[in-house]
Short mmCIF file of C-alpha atoms and ligand atoms in Angstrom, two decimals:
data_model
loop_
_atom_site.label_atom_id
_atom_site.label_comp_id
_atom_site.label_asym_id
_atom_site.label_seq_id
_atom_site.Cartn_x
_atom_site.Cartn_y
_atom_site.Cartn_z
CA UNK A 231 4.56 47.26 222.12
CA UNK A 232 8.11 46.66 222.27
CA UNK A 233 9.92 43.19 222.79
CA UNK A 234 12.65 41.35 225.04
CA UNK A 235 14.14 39.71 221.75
CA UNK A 236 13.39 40.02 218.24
CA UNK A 237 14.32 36.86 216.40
CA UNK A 238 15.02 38.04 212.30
CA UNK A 239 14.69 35.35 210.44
CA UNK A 240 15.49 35.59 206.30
CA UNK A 241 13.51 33.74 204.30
CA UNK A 242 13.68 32.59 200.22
CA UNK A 243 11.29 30.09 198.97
CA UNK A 244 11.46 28.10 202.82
CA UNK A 245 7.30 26.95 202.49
CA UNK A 246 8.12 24.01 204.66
CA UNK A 247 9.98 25.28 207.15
CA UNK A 248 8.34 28.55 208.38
CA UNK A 249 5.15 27.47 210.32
CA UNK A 250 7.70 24.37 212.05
CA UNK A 251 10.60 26.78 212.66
CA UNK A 252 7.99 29.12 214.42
CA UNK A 253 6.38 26.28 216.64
CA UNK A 254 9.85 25.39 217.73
CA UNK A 255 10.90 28.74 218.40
CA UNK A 256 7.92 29.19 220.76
CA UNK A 257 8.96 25.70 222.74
CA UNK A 258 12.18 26.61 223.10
CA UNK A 259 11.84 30.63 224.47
CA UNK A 260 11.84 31.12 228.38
CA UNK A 261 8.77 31.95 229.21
CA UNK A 262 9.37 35.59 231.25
CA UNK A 263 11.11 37.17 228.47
CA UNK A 264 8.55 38.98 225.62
CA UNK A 265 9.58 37.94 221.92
CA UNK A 266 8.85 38.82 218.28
CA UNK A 267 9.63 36.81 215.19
CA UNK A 268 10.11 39.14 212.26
CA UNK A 269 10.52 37.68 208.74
CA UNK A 270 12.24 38.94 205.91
CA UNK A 271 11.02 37.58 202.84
CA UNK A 272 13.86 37.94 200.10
CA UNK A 273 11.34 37.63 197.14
CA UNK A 274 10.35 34.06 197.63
CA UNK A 275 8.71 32.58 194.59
CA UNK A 276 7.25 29.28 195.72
CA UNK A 277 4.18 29.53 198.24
CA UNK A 278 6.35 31.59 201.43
CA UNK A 279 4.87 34.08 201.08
CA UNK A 280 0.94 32.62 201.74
CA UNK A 281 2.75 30.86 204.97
CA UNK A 282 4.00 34.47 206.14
CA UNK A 283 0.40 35.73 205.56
CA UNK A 284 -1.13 33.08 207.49
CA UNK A 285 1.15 33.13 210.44
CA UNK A 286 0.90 37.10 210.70
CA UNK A 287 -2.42 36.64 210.37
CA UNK A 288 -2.38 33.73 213.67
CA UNK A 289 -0.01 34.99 215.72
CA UNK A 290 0.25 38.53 216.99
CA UNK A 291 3.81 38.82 217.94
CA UNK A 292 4.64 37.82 214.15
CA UNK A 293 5.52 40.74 211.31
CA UNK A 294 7.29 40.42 208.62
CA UNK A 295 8.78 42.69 205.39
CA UNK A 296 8.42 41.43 201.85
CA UNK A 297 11.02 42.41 199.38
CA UNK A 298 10.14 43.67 196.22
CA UNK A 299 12.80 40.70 195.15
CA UNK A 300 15.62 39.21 195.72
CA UNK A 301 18.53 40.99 197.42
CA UNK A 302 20.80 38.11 199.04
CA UNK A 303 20.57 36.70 202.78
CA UNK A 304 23.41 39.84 203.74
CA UNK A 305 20.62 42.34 202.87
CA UNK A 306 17.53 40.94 204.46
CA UNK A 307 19.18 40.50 207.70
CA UNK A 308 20.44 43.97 207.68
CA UNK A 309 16.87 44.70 207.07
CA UNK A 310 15.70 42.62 210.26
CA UNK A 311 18.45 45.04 211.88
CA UNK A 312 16.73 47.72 211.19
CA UNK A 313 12.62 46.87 212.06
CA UNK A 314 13.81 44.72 214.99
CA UNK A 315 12.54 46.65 218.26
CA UNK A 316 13.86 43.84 220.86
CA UNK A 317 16.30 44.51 223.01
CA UNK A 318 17.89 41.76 222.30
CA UNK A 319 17.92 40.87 218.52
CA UNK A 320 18.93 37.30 217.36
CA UNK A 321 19.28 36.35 213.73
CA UNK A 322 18.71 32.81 212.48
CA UNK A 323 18.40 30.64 209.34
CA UNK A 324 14.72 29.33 208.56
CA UNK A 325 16.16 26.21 207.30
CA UNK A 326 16.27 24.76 211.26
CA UNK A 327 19.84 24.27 210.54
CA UNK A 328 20.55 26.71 213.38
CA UNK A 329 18.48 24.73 216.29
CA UNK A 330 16.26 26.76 217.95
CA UNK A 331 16.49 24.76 221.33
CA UNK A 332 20.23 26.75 221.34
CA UNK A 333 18.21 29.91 221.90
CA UNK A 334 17.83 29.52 226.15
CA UNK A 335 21.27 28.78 226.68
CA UNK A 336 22.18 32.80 224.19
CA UNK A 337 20.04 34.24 226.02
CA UNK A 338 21.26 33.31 229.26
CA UNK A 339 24.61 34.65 228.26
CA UNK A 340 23.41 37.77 227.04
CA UNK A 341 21.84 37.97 230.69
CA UNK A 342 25.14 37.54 232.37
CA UNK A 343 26.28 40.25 230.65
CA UNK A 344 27.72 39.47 227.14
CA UNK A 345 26.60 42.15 224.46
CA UNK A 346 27.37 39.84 221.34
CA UNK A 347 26.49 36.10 221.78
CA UNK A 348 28.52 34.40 218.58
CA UNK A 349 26.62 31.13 217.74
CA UNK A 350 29.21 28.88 216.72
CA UNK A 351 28.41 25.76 214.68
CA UNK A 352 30.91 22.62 215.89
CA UNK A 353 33.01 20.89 213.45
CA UNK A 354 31.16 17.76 213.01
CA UNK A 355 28.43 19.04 211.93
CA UNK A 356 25.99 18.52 209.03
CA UNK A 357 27.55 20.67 206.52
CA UNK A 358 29.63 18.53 203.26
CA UNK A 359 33.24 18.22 204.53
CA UNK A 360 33.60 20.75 201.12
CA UNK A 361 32.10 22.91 202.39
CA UNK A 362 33.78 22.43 206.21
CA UNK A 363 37.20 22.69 204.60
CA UNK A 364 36.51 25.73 202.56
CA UNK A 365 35.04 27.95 205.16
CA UNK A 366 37.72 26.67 207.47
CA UNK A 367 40.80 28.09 204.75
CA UNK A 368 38.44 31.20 204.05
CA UNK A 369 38.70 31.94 207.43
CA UNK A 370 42.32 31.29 208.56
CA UNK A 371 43.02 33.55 205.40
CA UNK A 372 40.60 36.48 206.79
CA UNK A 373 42.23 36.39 209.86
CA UNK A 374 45.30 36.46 208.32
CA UNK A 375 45.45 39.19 205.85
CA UNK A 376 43.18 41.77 208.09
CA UNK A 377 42.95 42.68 211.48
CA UNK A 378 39.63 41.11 212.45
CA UNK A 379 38.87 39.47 215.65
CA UNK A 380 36.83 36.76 214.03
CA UNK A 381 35.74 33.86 215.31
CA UNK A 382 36.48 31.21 213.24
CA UNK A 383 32.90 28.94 212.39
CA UNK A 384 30.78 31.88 213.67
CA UNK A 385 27.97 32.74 211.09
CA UNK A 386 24.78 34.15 210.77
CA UNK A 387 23.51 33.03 213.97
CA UNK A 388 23.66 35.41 216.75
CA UNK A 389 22.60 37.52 219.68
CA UNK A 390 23.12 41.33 219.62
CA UNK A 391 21.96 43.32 222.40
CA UNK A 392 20.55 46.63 221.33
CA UNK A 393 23.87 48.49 221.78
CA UNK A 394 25.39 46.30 219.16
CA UNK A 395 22.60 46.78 216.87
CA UNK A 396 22.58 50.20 217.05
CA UNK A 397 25.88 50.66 216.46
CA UNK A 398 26.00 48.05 213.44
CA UNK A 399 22.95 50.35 211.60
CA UNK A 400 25.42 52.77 211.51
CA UNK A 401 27.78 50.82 208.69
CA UNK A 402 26.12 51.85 205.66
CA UNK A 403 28.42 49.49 203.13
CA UNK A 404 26.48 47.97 200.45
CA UNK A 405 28.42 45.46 199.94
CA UNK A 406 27.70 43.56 203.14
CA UNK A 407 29.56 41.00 205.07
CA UNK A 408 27.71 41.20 208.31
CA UNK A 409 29.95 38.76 210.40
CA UNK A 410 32.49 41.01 209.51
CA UNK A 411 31.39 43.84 210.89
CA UNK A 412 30.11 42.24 213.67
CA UNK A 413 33.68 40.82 214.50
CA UNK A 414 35.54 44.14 213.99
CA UNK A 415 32.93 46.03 216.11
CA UNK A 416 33.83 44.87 219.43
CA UNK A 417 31.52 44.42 222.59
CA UNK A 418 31.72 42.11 225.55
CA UNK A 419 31.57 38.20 223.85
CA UNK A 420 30.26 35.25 224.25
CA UNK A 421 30.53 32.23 222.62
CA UNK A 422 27.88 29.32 222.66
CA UNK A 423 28.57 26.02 220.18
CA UNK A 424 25.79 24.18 218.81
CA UNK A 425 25.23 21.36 216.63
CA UNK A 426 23.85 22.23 213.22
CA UNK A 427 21.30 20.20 212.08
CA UNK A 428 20.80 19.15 208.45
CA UNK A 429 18.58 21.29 206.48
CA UNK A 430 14.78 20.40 207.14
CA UNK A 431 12.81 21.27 203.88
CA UNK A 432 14.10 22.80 200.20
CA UNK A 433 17.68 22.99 199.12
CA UNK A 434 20.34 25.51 199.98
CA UNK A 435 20.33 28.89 198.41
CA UNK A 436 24.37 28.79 198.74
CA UNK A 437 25.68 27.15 195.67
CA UNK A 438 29.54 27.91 195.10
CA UNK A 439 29.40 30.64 193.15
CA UNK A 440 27.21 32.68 196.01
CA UNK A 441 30.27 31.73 198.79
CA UNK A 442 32.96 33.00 196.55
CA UNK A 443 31.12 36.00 196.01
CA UNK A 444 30.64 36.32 199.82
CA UNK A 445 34.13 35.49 200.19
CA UNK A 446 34.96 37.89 198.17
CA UNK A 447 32.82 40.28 199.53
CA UNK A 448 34.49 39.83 203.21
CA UNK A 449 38.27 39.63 201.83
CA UNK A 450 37.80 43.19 199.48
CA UNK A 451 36.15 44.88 202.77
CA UNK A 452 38.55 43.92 205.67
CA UNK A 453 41.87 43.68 203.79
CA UNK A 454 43.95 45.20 201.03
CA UNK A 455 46.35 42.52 200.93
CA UNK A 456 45.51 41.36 197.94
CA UNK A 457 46.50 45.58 196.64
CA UNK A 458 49.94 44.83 198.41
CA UNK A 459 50.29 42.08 196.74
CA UNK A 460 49.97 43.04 193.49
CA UNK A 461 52.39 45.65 193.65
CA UNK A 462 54.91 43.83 195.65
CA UNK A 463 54.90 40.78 193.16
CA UNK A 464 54.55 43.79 190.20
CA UNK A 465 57.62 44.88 191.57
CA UNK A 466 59.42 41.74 191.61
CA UNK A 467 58.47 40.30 188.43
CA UNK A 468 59.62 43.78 186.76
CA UNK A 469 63.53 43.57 188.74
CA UNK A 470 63.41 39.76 187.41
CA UNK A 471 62.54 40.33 183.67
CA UNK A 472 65.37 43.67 183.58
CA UNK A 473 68.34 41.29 184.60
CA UNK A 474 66.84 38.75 182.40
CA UNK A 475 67.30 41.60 179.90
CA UNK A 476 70.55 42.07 181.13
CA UNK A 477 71.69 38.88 180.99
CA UNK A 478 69.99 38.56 177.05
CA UNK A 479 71.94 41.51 175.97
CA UNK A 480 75.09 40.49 177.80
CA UNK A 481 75.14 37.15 175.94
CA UNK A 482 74.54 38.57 172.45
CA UNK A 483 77.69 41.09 173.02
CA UNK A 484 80.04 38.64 174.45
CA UNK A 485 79.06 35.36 172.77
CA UNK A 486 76.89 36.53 169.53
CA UNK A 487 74.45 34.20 171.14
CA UNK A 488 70.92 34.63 169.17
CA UNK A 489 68.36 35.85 170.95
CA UNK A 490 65.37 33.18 170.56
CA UNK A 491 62.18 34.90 169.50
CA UNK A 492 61.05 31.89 172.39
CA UNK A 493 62.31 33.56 175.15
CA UNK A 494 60.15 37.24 174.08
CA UNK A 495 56.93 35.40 173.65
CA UNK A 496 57.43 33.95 177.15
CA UNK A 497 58.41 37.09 178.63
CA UNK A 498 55.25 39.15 176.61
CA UNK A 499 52.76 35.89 177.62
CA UNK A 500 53.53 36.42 181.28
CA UNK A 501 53.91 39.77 181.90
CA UNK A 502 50.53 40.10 180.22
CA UNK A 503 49.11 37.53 182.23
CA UNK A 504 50.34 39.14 185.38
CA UNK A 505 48.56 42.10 184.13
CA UNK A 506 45.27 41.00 183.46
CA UNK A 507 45.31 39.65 187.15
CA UNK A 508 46.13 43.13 188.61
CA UNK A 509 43.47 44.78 186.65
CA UNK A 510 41.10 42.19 187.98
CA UNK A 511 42.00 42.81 191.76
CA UNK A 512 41.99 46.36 190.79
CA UNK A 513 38.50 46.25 189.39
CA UNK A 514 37.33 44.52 192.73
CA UNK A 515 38.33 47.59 194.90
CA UNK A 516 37.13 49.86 192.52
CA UNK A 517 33.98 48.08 191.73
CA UNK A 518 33.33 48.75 195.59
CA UNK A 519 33.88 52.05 195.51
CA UNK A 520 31.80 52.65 192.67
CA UNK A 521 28.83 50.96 194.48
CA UNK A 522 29.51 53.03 197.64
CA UNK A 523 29.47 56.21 195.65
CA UNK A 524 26.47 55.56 194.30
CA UNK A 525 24.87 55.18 197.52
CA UNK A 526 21.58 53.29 196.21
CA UNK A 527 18.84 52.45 198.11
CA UNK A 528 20.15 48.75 199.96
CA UNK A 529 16.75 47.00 199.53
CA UNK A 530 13.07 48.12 198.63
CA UNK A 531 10.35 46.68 200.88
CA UNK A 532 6.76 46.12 199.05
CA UNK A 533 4.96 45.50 201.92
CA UNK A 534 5.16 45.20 205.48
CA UNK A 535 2.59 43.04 208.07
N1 LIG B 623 18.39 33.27 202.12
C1 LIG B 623 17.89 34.52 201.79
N2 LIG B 623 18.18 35.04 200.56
C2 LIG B 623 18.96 34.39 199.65
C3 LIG B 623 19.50 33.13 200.03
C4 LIG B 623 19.19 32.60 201.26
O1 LIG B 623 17.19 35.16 202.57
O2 LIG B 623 19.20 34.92 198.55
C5 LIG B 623 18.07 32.70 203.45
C6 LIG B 623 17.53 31.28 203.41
O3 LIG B 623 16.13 31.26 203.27
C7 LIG B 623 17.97 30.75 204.77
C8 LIG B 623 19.27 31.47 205.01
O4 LIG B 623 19.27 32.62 204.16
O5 LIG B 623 17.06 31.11 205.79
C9 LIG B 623 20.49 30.61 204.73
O6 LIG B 623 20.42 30.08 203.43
P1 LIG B 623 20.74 28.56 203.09
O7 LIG B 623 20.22 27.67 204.17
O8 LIG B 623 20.26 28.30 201.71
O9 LIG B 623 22.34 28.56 203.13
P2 LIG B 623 23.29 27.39 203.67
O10 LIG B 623 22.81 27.04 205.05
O11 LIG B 623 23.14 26.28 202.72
O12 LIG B 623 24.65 28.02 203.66
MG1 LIG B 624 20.98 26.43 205.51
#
């Protein structure tokens, strides 16, 4: 049968949360519209996946896919893209940090008409103030240096209608930066703000090094500012060290003044710095289009319920 409104949920070693995150979830939906809750299980090693089983096993309007292992929370919501059947598809953390009680008031906007319902998490919220400062100056910077609309605190939590949904399977980037996409794509908006809630069972999957490399992710698939950069400052730094030349040779001729093997070590030191950091950005782009080229597979499933 198909569904009102999917809910995807990602999941990676959550065991405490699923079967409470699912009783909420059924409080909180209005009772005339049909719903499924579709897990993705992102090759959860503690005992997720048994929870899964069990609530498939209760519930009928529960399914879920099971990764062969671990592909990152980007990939297993695209994968909830593509199973959901709803026509209205919401995505949300299993953590509870995204309160399901926020889920009447989406779908009432997507009723009055909104096709994307942006979910967007108000500034006093649970998150470290390290974290709150961070995504705030990733975010300025996005908007910034590329020509996204974004919406500045809007994450993973959100309503597409079907129209959105099917247009966002279309994007077949493997490097993924959903909210991205989402922003540049469009569609009649909505906003709703919620208050997140602190995380209910297990620790955060997000550790520092996985938000740079999302950060990363978003800046090297919106924007090639970081290109202009280099070669504008490339530029520069080249016109500086020639009249430093200049000025070198100019000295020696007029004055005899010696030329201080100081002054080439700093010049050699920094150009080659400079260097290495171009590469680097270089490598990024490239590094992208390598992994597009190759077109791999985005996730392998092992079994579906
Ligand atoms: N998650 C996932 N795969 C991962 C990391 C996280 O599916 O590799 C899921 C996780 O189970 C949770 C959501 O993505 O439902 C958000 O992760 P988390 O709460 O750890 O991130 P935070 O809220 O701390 O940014
Ligand atoms: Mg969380």
């Amino acid at each position: 049968m198909s569904y009102d409104v999917s809910i995807i949920v990602p999941v990676c070693n959550e065991e405490g949360n699923i079967k409470v995150l699912f009783d909420k979830i059924s409080l909180a939906m209005p009772r005339d519209l049909s719903w499924q809750l579709l897990i993705v299980d992102d090759g959860s090693t503690d005992r997720s996946r048994e929870e899964i089983r069990a609530l498939c096993r209760d519930k009928k309007n529960v399914s879920a896919i099971l990764f062969s292992k671990n592909y990152g929370h980007q990939i297993a919501l695209s994968a909830g893209y593509d199973h959901a059947e709803g026509r209205a598809v919401i995505t949300m953390d299993a953590d509870l940090q995204h309160p399901p009680e926020s889920l009447p008031a989406m779908l009432q906007l997507w009723r009055d008409g909104a096709e994307i319902v942006f979910a967007v998490r108000r500034d006093d919220g649970a998150a470290s103030p390290l974290k709150r400062l961070t995504s705030r100056w990733f975010y300025a910077l996005l908007k910034a240096i590329s020509r996204i609309d974004f919406i500045p605190g809007a994450a993973d939590f959100r309503l597409l209608d079907r129209k959105a949904v099917d247009h966002l399977k279309l994007y077949h980037e493997r490097d993924r930066f959903l909210r991205g996409i989402i922003g540049d794509m469009g569609f009649r908006r909505a906003i709703y703000r919620y208050d997140e809630a602190p995380r209910q069972h297990g620790v955060s999957k997000y550790g520092p090094l996985q938000m740079i490399r999302l950060a990363i992710t978003g800046i090297v698939s919106f924007s090639s500012f970081p290109l202009k950069l280099c070669s504008t400052l490339g530029f520069f730094i080249s016109i500086a060290s020639l009249l430093y030349a200049g000025a070198i040779i100019y000295d020696k001729l007029t004055r005899g003044a010696p030329v201080g093997i100081a002054s080439v070590l700093v010049g050699v030191f920094f150009i080659g710095g400079v260097q290495l950091i171009f590469i680097g950005v270089l490598g990024e782009y490239l590094m992208s289009v390598f992994k597009e080229v190759k077109a791999r597979p985005l996730y392998c499933i092992s079994e579906k319920i």
